[in-house]
Amino acid sequence: MNRWIIALMLGGLLSVGAGAEPAATIELSPYCPPGFERVASNNCELRSLYQQYPSLQSQGVGGLKTGLPAYRDGFSPQVIDLGRYLFFDPVLSVNGTQSCATCHDPSRGMADGRAVSIGALGEEGTRSAPSLWNLAFQDIFFWDGRAATLEDQVVGPLYSEQEMANTPANLLQTLNGIPAYRDLFQVAFPQSAPDITLDEIYHALAGFEASLVSLNSRYDQYAHGYADALTPPEIEGLNVFRSFVARCAECHTPPLFTNQQIAVIGTPEPDGMSRDVGAMGVTGDASMRGGFKVPSLRNIELTAPYMHSGKYDSLWDATEFYTLGRGHAVPEGEHLYLHWHIWEPELTDTEIDRLVDFMKTLTDTRFAPRVPEVLPSGLSPISAEAFIPGN
Amino acid sequence: MKRLVRWLILPLLFIAIGIGLMQGWYYVFPPKAERVVQSADAELSRNIGGAGSLAVPTLAQGTIHEVRDGDSIQEAVLTAQPGDTVMVYPGTYSETVYIDKDDIVLMGVVEEGEYPTLDGNKELNDAILYSGSDITIDSFKIMDYKGNAIMGQAGNNFVIRNNLVIDTGVYGIFPQFGTNGLIEHNVLTGIEDAAIYVGMSDHIDVRHNEVFGNVAGIEIENTRHALVENNYVYDNAGGILAFITPGLPIKTTYDVIIRDNFVVNNNHVNFAEPGSIVANVPQGTGILVMAADDVVIENNIITGNNSVGIGITDLSLVTDVSKDPGSEPNPDRMVIMDNVMYNNGSDPKGILKDLISVVGRDTGPDIMDTGKGSGKCIADVNRYQTLFLLGADYGVCDRLEYATDGLFTMTLEDMAPTEVKQDVSDADFEKEIGKRAYYGVCTGCHTYSVRMIGPSVKSIQALYFDNPEGIAEYINDPIKKRDDYPEMPPQNYLTEETRMAVAKYMLGVRE
């Protein structure tokens, strides 16, 4: 379909704004999403087999039977479900063309399948949409680690010119103008005044994001003690993964497969893109130039292309990067403080094959959120694939 | 260049401004302020007087699996159940052995001086990887691997002893993320980083080992409560290191006792991989403390180390890694008791040579401190040649306060738990497990009252209302029962106890 026609249709919807009523009445689920128990206070508490294991200094890094780090839970089912509607609703963007889910699509590993994301206004960003699985267990967000809470994180894409390009005032005006949302916010936040507030929006989105748990992969079955959960080639891959030759597990540490540190590894940018300074842009510290948060490898099979700016199309190529030589992709004249784990492990092609085999055992989307059929705004959910920016 | 600025220019500035270059003597003592008598930090949870666990049970009670030349050790490990012992007889075994279960003893049998030998032929990565707890690895000869001889990822209560480790790549013995461990009576040589590397662990003893011809002999890194005792550490580039390395998820090193060791002639050329942290260690270093806190150095013989006997530095020693705001960079509450030190520093190398030449001398001291950190003390400073930069301030240690005689081990008195302790009855504990499995796994496909992927829990309850055994059995090996539902995947990866617990829990769910 011609994008102009779609834009016109959306424009029409937006112009009637508050008048667009959903076809059916929307009710917030009184039940917690999978993975959570609703306790007496009407809050959803995480339950996981990993809760039976300790971890060193309670940091949630270690080996197979290692517990989780501190995590976010305790949101009410209604808040989480409201967060789900907001997450999938393009009305959150400046022009109604883009929802959170267009870059974090459940059918694409909670990412978007692009090297770098495109914003609501059609502007191309400089970084790859990170997967949102298991955010509840993390305490730094964004590739450059600039946010420390989920609430701080959601503010970023909502108002970034290169992303949803909205403004706080416009967002509030839009949502407060939609009676269905006013009703739902009253259900989720019964103690609050009738007007929707920004903090409520952030809180609901945070609650939804914290509900995206992936801890039931075949790897996890192996970790809990079922030796047959992995095939011999996959176990071979696990052994390469945790070996100090490949050193993958030193940063992609179980059980989350990230140690949540900033690391400078010196991956190349796509052709024509200038060097992303990464964490240095946040801290101003030159030793963090090109430093990015170690991403979790859970569901990594689903989130190609890889690295912060999507340089590699396949897991194989992304893995091969680590054996092509310390600093091999750092342009001349560029000084990076490369992480000491970046060295020359001389992995064989077979070892890379096995590593890829192993990483694919980290796939588990059983608790994937359901895409709403109807949204409170009356707009339709848009998948990553169907997303067409407006202007 | 940065290194030069930090190590040459800054000290020069200090000298120029503070003391004046004409003083003509190489000591750079800080102004003689009051000499505070330091006492031990009350926060230290030292196990004084405790007769600790020394890590794990010895020979387990279970089945013995014998492995002989030509057999596979891994096959035996896969067959073994927790509590079993795998006995390996002399022979050559070229394999990577991984132990992903708890409570296994891997025991080499030495016959007439012949060890069972794990030989990686410089092709295999690691000899032994373990992730289980309560693991013992005893009496192996391990040679020619590329990564490690023995690497642990998160196992608690480990014992690694009586092993001969020769040129196994990056590390020799490397437990990581473990609590309560014992490393003793091992001999290690030819390692391109640390021969014994205790990384991100708690409550570890390293004693009675011989380490020589490595880049670093023994390294305690981002680890708390470690005892390094009675080791023979010679001919390494650096003997014993107590480090905080920035950028790791566990940020501290404190409560480390280094005592009764022979730290002699550690003058091996530094052959570390470029870019590695230990590549920064100057050849000829006896003991190096970097950023670690509450380190006690006592009763060691530290001689013939050509750069320095004991070096104490903040994180500025490593100039080529990203800064980590989470790592406190200064070595605080350093305690140097009485040690025998002589003939150190005769031919300083690397960064130390640069530093030392700045203050107008060409030989290194027994003890050198780059001036950062607070609360440091030396029992008798007059015994040693010292070189203190940038106002390093040492008080006098109170010998009685710091005497470590009463401390026998840093291992825990009771073994470290391998599951989160539940202070509840067995029935309640079973319910807890059932609940975790029900919500953590089952709710992905089943809701209480409506059909999702599988049938509703209500309908399952109707079918099995007083028969949890039936559910436990079914989920282990499901057969297709309902034509209009997809077949259920087997839940056989859950233990029998967990399957029973979740079945019971499922029958009690009410929403």
mmCIF file of C-alpha atoms in Angstrom, chain B residues 98-428:
data_model
loop_
_atom_site.group_PDB
_atom_site.id
_atom_site.type_symbol
_atom_site.label_atom_id
_atom_site.label_comp_id
_atom_site.label_asym_id
_atom_site.label_seq_id
_atom_site.Cartn_x
_atom_site.Cartn_y
_atom_site.Cartn_z
ATOM 1 C CA TYR B 98 33.943 -30.887 32.341
ATOM 2 C CA ILE B 99 32.132 -31.462 35.604
ATOM 3 C CA ASP B 100 28.651 -29.943 35.629
ATOM 4 C CA LYS B 101 27.380 -31.764 38.692
ATOM 5 C CA ASP B 102 28.009 -31.473 42.392
ATOM 6 C CA ASP B 103 30.042 -33.503 44.825
ATOM 7 C CA ILE B 104 32.494 -35.344 42.597
ATOM 8 C CA VAL B 105 36.023 -36.367 43.512
ATOM 9 C CA LEU B 106 38.418 -36.558 40.575
ATOM 10 C CA MET B 107 41.330 -38.485 42.031
ATOM 11 C CA GLY B 108 44.539 -39.326 40.265
ATOM 12 C CA VAL B 109 46.364 -42.476 41.316
ATOM 13 C CA VAL B 110 50.118 -41.993 41.370
ATOM 14 C CA GLU B 111 52.049 -45.224 40.943
ATOM 15 C CA GLU B 112 55.797 -45.277 41.476
ATOM 16 C CA GLY B 113 56.011 -41.612 40.661
ATOM 17 C CA GLU B 114 53.892 -41.889 37.556
ATOM 18 C CA TYR B 115 50.936 -39.506 37.420
ATOM 19 C CA PRO B 116 47.826 -39.741 35.302
ATOM 20 C CA THR B 117 48.597 -37.092 32.691
ATOM 21 C CA LEU B 118 46.184 -34.761 30.963
ATOM 22 C CA ASP B 119 47.973 -33.658 27.822
ATOM 23 C CA GLY B 120 46.388 -30.989 25.641
ATOM 24 C CA ASN B 121 49.101 -31.217 22.967
ATOM 25 C CA LYS B 122 48.744 -27.440 22.649
ATOM 26 C CA GLU B 123 45.547 -28.129 20.759
ATOM 27 C CA LEU B 124 42.951 -28.394 23.488
ATOM 28 C CA ASN B 125 41.722 -25.361 25.408
ATOM 29 C CA ASP B 126 41.289 -26.547 28.974
ATOM 30 C CA ALA B 127 42.041 -29.713 30.886
ATOM 31 C CA ILE B 128 39.362 -29.551 33.568
ATOM 32 C CA LEU B 129 36.338 -27.230 33.711
ATOM 33 C CA TYR B 130 33.969 -27.454 36.619
ATOM 34 C CA SER B 131 30.793 -25.647 37.482
ATOM 35 C CA GLY B 132 29.530 -27.935 40.205
ATOM 36 C CA SER B 133 30.079 -27.437 43.905
ATOM 37 C CA ASP B 134 31.961 -29.729 46.278
ATOM 38 C CA ILE B 135 34.504 -30.740 43.644
ATOM 39 C CA THR B 136 37.902 -32.216 44.479
ATOM 40 C CA ILE B 137 40.694 -32.446 41.899
ATOM 41 C CA ASP B 138 43.704 -34.262 43.220
ATOM 42 C CA SER B 139 46.968 -35.666 41.853
ATOM 43 C CA PHE B 140 47.029 -35.001 38.136
ATOM 44 C CA LYS B 141 49.826 -33.974 35.859
ATOM 45 C CA ILE B 142 48.430 -31.433 33.405
ATOM 46 C CA MET B 143 50.443 -30.132 30.505
ATOM 47 C CA ASP B 144 50.313 -28.311 27.194
ATOM 48 C CA TYR B 145 46.818 -26.855 27.125
ATOM 49 C CA LYS B 146 46.020 -23.444 25.663
ATOM 50 C CA GLY B 147 43.657 -21.998 28.304
ATOM 51 C CA ASN B 148 43.794 -23.441 31.786
ATOM 52 C CA ALA B 149 44.718 -26.574 33.616
ATOM 53 C CA ILE B 150 41.806 -26.314 36.026
ATOM 54 C CA MET B 151 39.111 -23.668 35.712
ATOM 55 C CA GLY B 152 36.122 -23.333 37.981
ATOM 56 C CA GLN B 153 33.053 -21.310 37.169
ATOM 57 C CA ALA B 154 31.044 -20.726 40.335
ATOM 58 C CA GLY B 155 31.499 -23.987 42.194
ATOM 59 C CA ASN B 156 31.694 -23.616 45.969
ATOM 60 C CA ASN B 157 33.697 -25.764 48.401
ATOM 61 C CA PHE B 158 36.449 -26.878 46.058
ATOM 62 C CA VAL B 159 39.732 -28.586 46.790
ATOM 63 C CA ILE B 160 42.502 -28.523 44.195
ATOM 64 C CA ARG B 161 45.655 -30.216 45.379
ATOM 65 C CA ASN B 162 48.717 -32.267 44.580
ATOM 66 C CA ASN B 163 48.631 -31.369 40.886
ATOM 67 C CA LEU B 164 51.608 -30.786 38.599
ATOM 68 C CA VAL B 165 50.811 -28.130 36.035
ATOM 69 C CA ILE B 166 53.169 -27.371 33.165
ATOM 70 C CA ASP B 167 52.574 -24.783 30.463
ATOM 71 C CA THR B 168 48.796 -24.889 30.331
ATOM 72 C CA GLY B 169 48.386 -21.542 28.634
ATOM 73 C CA VAL B 170 46.874 -18.477 30.237
ATOM 74 C CA TYR B 171 46.329 -19.767 33.751
ATOM 75 C CA GLY B 172 47.166 -22.875 35.689
ATOM 76 C CA ILE B 173 44.597 -23.122 38.451
ATOM 77 C CA PHE B 174 41.776 -20.625 38.062
ATOM 78 C CA PRO B 175 38.709 -20.793 40.279
ATOM 79 C CA GLN B 176 36.233 -18.003 39.593
ATOM 80 C CA PHE B 177 32.993 -17.009 41.350
ATOM 81 C CA GLY B 178 33.543 -19.620 44.062
ATOM 82 C CA THR B 179 33.111 -19.453 47.809
ATOM 83 C CA ASN B 180 35.192 -21.568 50.160
ATOM 84 C CA GLY B 181 38.116 -23.215 48.421
ATOM 85 C CA LEU B 182 41.476 -24.768 49.101
ATOM 86 C CA ILE B 183 44.410 -24.793 46.691
ATOM 87 C CA GLU B 184 47.403 -26.622 48.125
ATOM 88 C CA HIS B 185 50.443 -28.707 47.309
ATOM 89 C CA ASN B 186 50.369 -27.919 43.615
ATOM 90 C CA VAL B 187 53.430 -27.286 41.462
ATOM 91 C CA LEU B 188 52.984 -24.952 38.506
ATOM 92 C CA THR B 189 55.321 -23.611 35.864
ATOM 93 C CA GLY B 190 55.373 -22.079 32.392
ATOM 94 C CA ILE B 191 52.108 -20.124 32.655
ATOM 95 C CA GLU B 192 51.823 -16.933 30.588
ATOM 96 C CA ASP B 193 49.645 -15.132 33.139
ATOM 97 C CA ALA B 194 49.035 -16.183 36.757
ATOM 98 C CA ALA B 195 49.879 -19.770 37.667
ATOM 99 C CA ILE B 196 47.373 -19.752 40.515
ATOM 100 C CA TYR B 197 44.702 -17.170 39.842
ATOM 101 C CA VAL B 198 41.951 -16.733 42.381
ATOM 102 C CA GLY B 199 39.457 -14.491 40.606
ATOM 103 C CA MET B 200 36.244 -13.045 42.059
ATOM 104 C CA SER B 201 35.989 -15.518 44.921
ATOM 105 C CA ASP B 202 35.537 -15.525 48.696
ATOM 106 C CA HIS B 203 37.194 -17.466 51.521
ATOM 107 C CA ILE B 204 40.088 -19.117 49.742
ATOM 108 C CA ASP B 205 43.323 -20.627 51.050
ATOM 109 C CA VAL B 206 46.343 -20.917 48.759
ATOM 110 C CA ARG B 207 49.081 -22.738 50.623
ATOM 111 C CA HIS B 208 52.048 -25.010 50.259
ATOM 112 C CA ASN B 209 52.330 -24.556 46.502
ATOM 113 C CA GLU B 210 55.464 -24.247 44.389
ATOM 114 C CA VAL B 211 55.184 -21.771 41.528
ATOM 115 C CA PHE B 212 58.074 -20.837 39.260
ATOM 116 C CA GLY B 213 58.797 -19.791 35.705
ATOM 117 C CA ASN B 214 55.438 -18.051 35.246
ATOM 118 C CA VAL B 215 54.567 -14.435 34.521
ATOM 119 C CA ALA B 216 52.797 -14.229 37.889
ATOM 120 C CA GLY B 217 53.071 -16.832 40.602
ATOM 121 C CA ILE B 218 49.916 -16.324 42.636
ATOM 122 C CA GLU B 219 47.257 -13.709 41.980
ATOM 123 C CA ILE B 220 44.391 -12.820 44.290
ATOM 124 C CA GLU B 221 42.025 -10.661 42.268
ATOM 125 C CA ASN B 222 38.680 -9.091 43.185
ATOM 126 C CA THR B 223 38.521 -11.569 46.032
ATOM 127 C CA ARG B 224 37.807 -11.277 49.735
ATOM 128 C CA HIS B 225 39.162 -13.304 52.661
ATOM 129 C CA ALA B 226 42.164 -15.028 51.128
ATOM 130 C CA LEU B 227 45.138 -16.627 52.842
ATOM 131 C CA VAL B 228 48.313 -17.044 50.812
ATOM 132 C CA GLU B 229 50.599 -19.044 53.025
ATOM 133 C CA ASN B 230 53.781 -21.027 52.913
ATOM 134 C CA ASN B 231 54.193 -21.029 49.160
ATOM 135 C CA TYR B 232 57.518 -21.267 47.382
ATOM 136 C CA VAL B 233 57.362 -18.541 44.772
ATOM 137 C CA TYR B 234 60.461 -18.040 42.614
ATOM 138 C CA ASP B 235 61.640 -17.205 39.130
ATOM 139 C CA ASN B 236 58.385 -15.597 38.058
ATOM 140 C CA ALA B 237 58.228 -12.088 36.602
ATOM 141 C CA GLY B 238 56.080 -11.160 39.619
ATOM 142 C CA GLY B 239 55.709 -13.391 42.675
ATOM 143 C CA ILE B 240 52.457 -12.723 44.503
ATOM 144 C CA LEU B 241 49.833 -10.213 43.402
ATOM 145 C CA ALA B 242 46.839 -8.878 45.329
ATOM 146 C CA PHE B 243 44.836 -6.846 42.825
ATOM 147 C CA ILE B 244 41.665 -5.049 42.136
ATOM 148 C CA THR B 245 41.188 -5.221 38.401
ATOM 149 C CA PRO B 246 38.708 -2.630 37.104
ATOM 150 C CA GLY B 247 35.793 -3.499 34.840
ATOM 151 C CA LEU B 248 34.786 -6.731 36.533
ATOM 152 C CA PRO B 249 31.343 -7.266 38.059
ATOM 153 C CA ILE B 250 32.725 -7.940 41.558
ATOM 154 C CA LYS B 251 34.598 -4.817 42.525
ATOM 155 C CA THR B 252 36.598 -5.380 45.699
ATOM 156 C CA THR B 253 39.626 -7.135 47.101
ATOM 157 C CA TYR B 254 40.101 -7.046 50.840
ATOM 158 C CA ASP B 255 41.188 -9.103 53.809
ATOM 159 C CA VAL B 256 44.135 -10.865 52.217
ATOM 160 C CA ILE B 257 46.903 -12.343 54.344
ATOM 161 C CA ILE B 258 50.214 -13.128 52.673
ATOM 162 C CA ARG B 259 52.426 -14.871 55.195
ATOM 163 C CA ASP B 260 55.198 -17.395 55.592
ATOM 164 C CA ASN B 261 55.955 -17.503 51.878
ATOM 165 C CA PHE B 262 59.318 -17.710 50.188
ATOM 166 C CA VAL B 263 59.227 -14.987 47.561
ATOM 167 C CA VAL B 264 62.661 -15.156 46.052
ATOM 168 C CA ASN B 265 64.413 -14.280 42.814
ATOM 169 C CA ASN B 266 61.308 -13.448 40.837
ATOM 170 C CA ASN B 267 63.236 -12.079 37.890
ATOM 171 C CA HIS B 268 61.816 -13.998 34.977
ATOM 172 C CA VAL B 269 61.260 -11.988 31.846
ATOM 173 C CA ASN B 270 57.602 -10.971 31.569
ATOM 174 C CA PHE B 271 56.218 -13.020 28.698
ATOM 175 C CA ALA B 272 52.571 -12.054 29.133
ATOM 176 C CA GLU B 273 50.253 -11.545 26.185
ATOM 177 C CA PRO B 274 50.309 -7.850 25.132
ATOM 178 C CA GLY B 275 47.246 -6.073 26.509
ATOM 179 C CA SER B 276 46.837 -8.357 29.509
ATOM 180 C CA ILE B 277 46.826 -6.839 32.969
ATOM 181 C CA VAL B 278 49.915 -8.735 34.126
ATOM 182 C CA ALA B 279 51.891 -7.386 31.187
ATOM 183 C CA ASN B 280 52.120 -4.280 33.426
ATOM 184 C CA VAL B 281 53.940 -6.144 36.208
ATOM 185 C CA PRO B 282 57.631 -5.204 36.160
ATOM 186 C CA GLN B 283 60.012 -8.120 35.873
ATOM 187 C CA GLY B 284 61.662 -8.584 39.261
ATOM 188 C CA THR B 285 58.665 -7.908 41.513
ATOM 189 C CA GLY B 286 58.295 -9.903 44.724
ATOM 190 C CA ILE B 287 54.841 -8.927 45.936
ATOM 191 C CA LEU B 288 52.581 -6.359 44.296
ATOM 192 C CA VAL B 289 49.486 -4.943 45.933
ATOM 193 C CA MET B 290 47.291 -2.931 43.581
ATOM 194 C CA ALA B 291 44.216 -1.174 44.991
ATOM 195 C CA ALA B 292 43.468 -4.072 47.335
ATOM 196 C CA ASP B 293 42.498 -3.179 50.912
ATOM 197 C CA ASP B 294 43.338 -4.734 54.280
ATOM 198 C CA VAL B 295 46.281 -6.736 53.008
ATOM 199 C CA VAL B 296 48.627 -8.133 55.652
ATOM 200 C CA ILE B 297 52.161 -9.149 54.628
ATOM 201 C CA GLU B 298 53.848 -11.057 57.401
ATOM 202 C CA ASN B 299 56.771 -13.407 58.028
ATOM 203 C CA ASN B 300 57.725 -13.854 54.422
ATOM 204 C CA ILE B 301 61.227 -14.258 53.118
ATOM 205 C CA ILE B 302 61.410 -11.790 50.252
ATOM 206 C CA THR B 303 64.829 -11.719 48.661
ATOM 207 C CA GLY B 304 66.598 -11.291 45.370
ATOM 208 C CA ASN B 305 63.692 -9.683 43.525
ATOM 209 C CA ASN B 306 65.531 -7.316 41.240
ATOM 210 C CA SER B 307 62.929 -4.574 40.848
ATOM 211 C CA VAL B 308 61.259 -4.381 44.230
ATOM 212 C CA GLY B 309 60.444 -6.590 47.208
ATOM 213 C CA ILE B 310 56.964 -5.283 47.915
ATOM 214 C CA GLY B 311 55.224 -2.769 45.661
ATOM 215 C CA ILE B 312 52.065 -0.985 46.708
ATOM 216 C CA THR B 313 50.164 0.985 44.123
ATOM 217 C CA ASP B 314 46.833 2.395 43.143
ATOM 218 C CA LEU B 315 45.173 1.581 39.817
ATOM 219 C CA SER B 316 47.316 4.061 37.921
ATOM 220 C CA LEU B 317 49.820 1.270 37.374
ATOM 221 C CA VAL B 318 47.660 -0.004 34.552
ATOM 222 C CA THR B 319 47.345 2.783 32.049
ATOM 223 C CA ASP B 320 45.786 0.894 29.191
ATOM 224 C CA VAL B 321 42.350 -0.111 30.479
ATOM 225 C CA SER B 322 39.075 1.779 30.768
ATOM 226 C CA LYS B 323 38.414 3.422 34.077
ATOM 227 C CA ASP B 324 35.760 1.869 36.254
ATOM 228 C CA PRO B 325 33.906 4.281 38.530
ATOM 229 C CA GLY B 326 32.811 1.266 40.573
ATOM 230 C CA SER B 327 36.343 0.261 41.544
ATOM 231 C CA GLU B 328 37.916 2.163 44.431
ATOM 232 C CA PRO B 329 41.461 2.677 43.125
ATOM 233 C CA ASN B 330 43.543 3.067 46.295
ATOM 234 C CA PRO B 331 45.239 0.465 48.471
ATOM 235 C CA ASP B 332 43.927 1.213 51.954
ATOM 236 C CA ARG B 333 44.947 -0.157 55.361
ATOM 237 C CA MET B 334 48.024 -1.954 54.059
ATOM 238 C CA VAL B 335 49.773 -3.793 56.898
ATOM 239 C CA ILE B 336 53.440 -4.772 56.582
ATOM 240 C CA MET B 337 54.571 -6.814 59.558
ATOM 241 C CA ASP B 338 58.000 -8.332 60.005
ATOM 242 C CA ASN B 339 59.455 -9.947 56.929
ATOM 243 C CA VAL B 340 62.978 -10.958 56.014
ATOM 244 C CA MET B 341 63.937 -8.768 53.106
ATOM 245 C CA TYR B 342 67.302 -8.220 51.515
ATOM 246 C CA ASN B 343 68.947 -7.890 48.166
ATOM 247 C CA ASN B 344 65.815 -6.613 46.465
ATOM 248 C CA GLY B 345 65.911 -4.015 43.709
ATOM 249 C CA SER B 346 69.420 -4.584 42.356
ATOM 250 C CA ASP B 347 68.337 -4.235 38.723
ATOM 251 C CA PRO B 348 64.919 -2.626 38.391
ATOM 252 C CA LYS B 349 62.946 -3.025 35.174
ATOM 253 C CA GLY B 350 60.096 -1.445 33.318
ATOM 254 C CA ILE B 351 57.970 1.138 34.975
ATOM 255 C CA LEU B 352 59.810 0.729 38.270
ATOM 256 C CA LYS B 353 63.098 1.565 36.678
ATOM 257 C CA ASP B 354 61.585 4.761 35.274
ATOM 258 C CA LEU B 355 60.170 5.683 38.635
ATOM 259 C CA ILE B 356 63.293 4.942 40.554
ATOM 260 C CA SER B 357 65.517 6.859 38.165
ATOM 261 C CA VAL B 358 63.331 9.904 38.659
ATOM 262 C CA VAL B 359 64.419 10.119 42.242
ATOM 263 C CA GLY B 360 68.001 9.775 41.273
ATOM 264 C CA ARG B 361 68.846 6.192 42.016
ATOM 265 C CA ASP B 362 69.416 3.097 39.968
ATOM 266 C CA THR B 363 68.485 0.384 42.411
ATOM 267 C CA GLY B 364 65.074 -0.443 43.779
ATOM 268 C CA PRO B 365 63.957 -0.676 47.398
ATOM 269 C CA ASP B 366 62.535 -3.436 49.541
ATOM 270 C CA ILE B 367 59.257 -1.597 49.773
ATOM 271 C CA MET B 368 57.905 0.951 47.372
ATOM 272 C CA ASP B 369 54.621 2.806 47.629
ATOM 273 C CA THR B 370 53.220 5.169 45.024
ATOM 274 C CA GLY B 371 51.480 7.217 47.640
ATOM 275 C CA LYS B 372 47.773 6.563 47.421
ATOM 276 C CA GLY B 373 45.505 5.073 50.033
ATOM 277 C CA SER B 374 45.185 5.629 53.719
ATOM 278 C CA GLY B 375 45.535 3.864 57.047
ATOM 279 C CA LYS B 376 48.711 2.028 56.126
ATOM 280 C CA CYS B 377 51.305 0.811 58.601
ATOM 281 C CA ILE B 378 54.635 -0.939 58.926
ATOM 282 C CA ALA B 379 55.627 -2.693 62.142
ATOM 283 C CA ASP B 380 59.274 -1.669 61.951
ATOM 284 C CA VAL B 381 60.034 0.666 59.095
ATOM 285 C CA ASN B 382 63.714 0.839 59.959
ATOM 286 C CA ARG B 383 64.291 -2.726 58.867
ATOM 287 C CA TYR B 384 63.643 -1.981 55.226
ATOM 288 C CA GLN B 385 64.843 0.158 52.378
ATOM 289 C CA THR B 386 61.775 2.099 51.458
ATOM 290 C CA LEU B 387 60.810 4.423 48.670
ATOM 291 C CA PHE B 388 57.618 6.305 49.353
ATOM 292 C CA LEU B 389 56.268 8.638 46.702
ATOM 293 C CA LEU B 390 53.727 11.410 46.771
ATOM 294 C CA GLY B 391 53.362 11.561 50.492
ATOM 295 C CA ALA B 392 52.721 7.931 51.273
ATOM 296 C CA ASP B 393 52.040 7.893 54.976
ATOM 297 C CA TYR B 394 52.729 4.843 57.060
ATOM 298 C CA GLY B 395 51.939 4.524 60.715
ATOM 299 C CA VAL B 396 53.342 1.930 63.069
ATOM 300 C CA CYS B 397 51.427 -1.341 63.158
ATOM 301 C CA ASP B 398 50.535 -2.607 66.552
ATOM 302 C CA ARG B 399 52.015 -6.110 66.491
ATOM 303 C CA LEU B 400 49.510 -7.512 68.933
ATOM 304 C CA GLU B 401 46.592 -6.095 67.037
ATOM 305 C CA TYR B 402 47.712 -7.540 63.740
ATOM 306 C CA ALA B 403 49.239 -10.826 64.769
ATOM 307 C CA THR B 404 47.619 -13.429 62.563
ATOM 308 C CA ASP B 405 48.878 -16.424 64.544
ATOM 309 C CA GLY B 406 45.396 -17.267 65.686
ATOM 310 C CA LEU B 407 44.133 -17.485 62.155
ATOM 311 C CA PHE B 408 44.411 -20.963 60.753
ATOM 312 C CA THR B 409 42.427 -20.651 57.564
ATOM 313 C CA MET B 410 40.237 -18.287 55.572
ATOM 314 C CA THR B 411 37.982 -21.117 54.480
ATOM 315 C CA LEU B 412 34.587 -21.093 56.107
ATOM 316 C CA GLU B 413 33.925 -22.929 59.301
ATOM 317 C CA ASP B 414 30.838 -24.473 57.715
ATOM 318 C CA MET B 415 30.874 -25.165 54.035
ATOM 319 C CA ALA B 416 29.327 -22.608 51.714
ATOM 320 C CA PRO B 417 25.696 -23.300 50.842
ATOM 321 C CA THR B 418 24.983 -24.474 47.313
ATOM 322 C CA GLU B 419 21.352 -23.514 47.451
ATOM 323 C CA VAL B 420 19.667 -20.605 49.115
ATOM 324 C CA LYS B 421 19.047 -21.699 52.649
ATOM 325 C CA GLN B 422 15.414 -22.051 53.578
ATOM 326 C CA ASP B 423 14.657 -21.623 57.207
ATOM 327 C CA VAL B 424 11.371 -23.478 56.843
ATOM 328 C CA SER B 425 9.947 -26.949 57.277
ATOM 329 C CA ASP B 426 10.464 -29.580 54.585
ATOM 330 C CA ALA B 427 6.831 -29.287 53.525
ATOM 331 C CA ASP B 428 7.090 -25.535 53.160
#
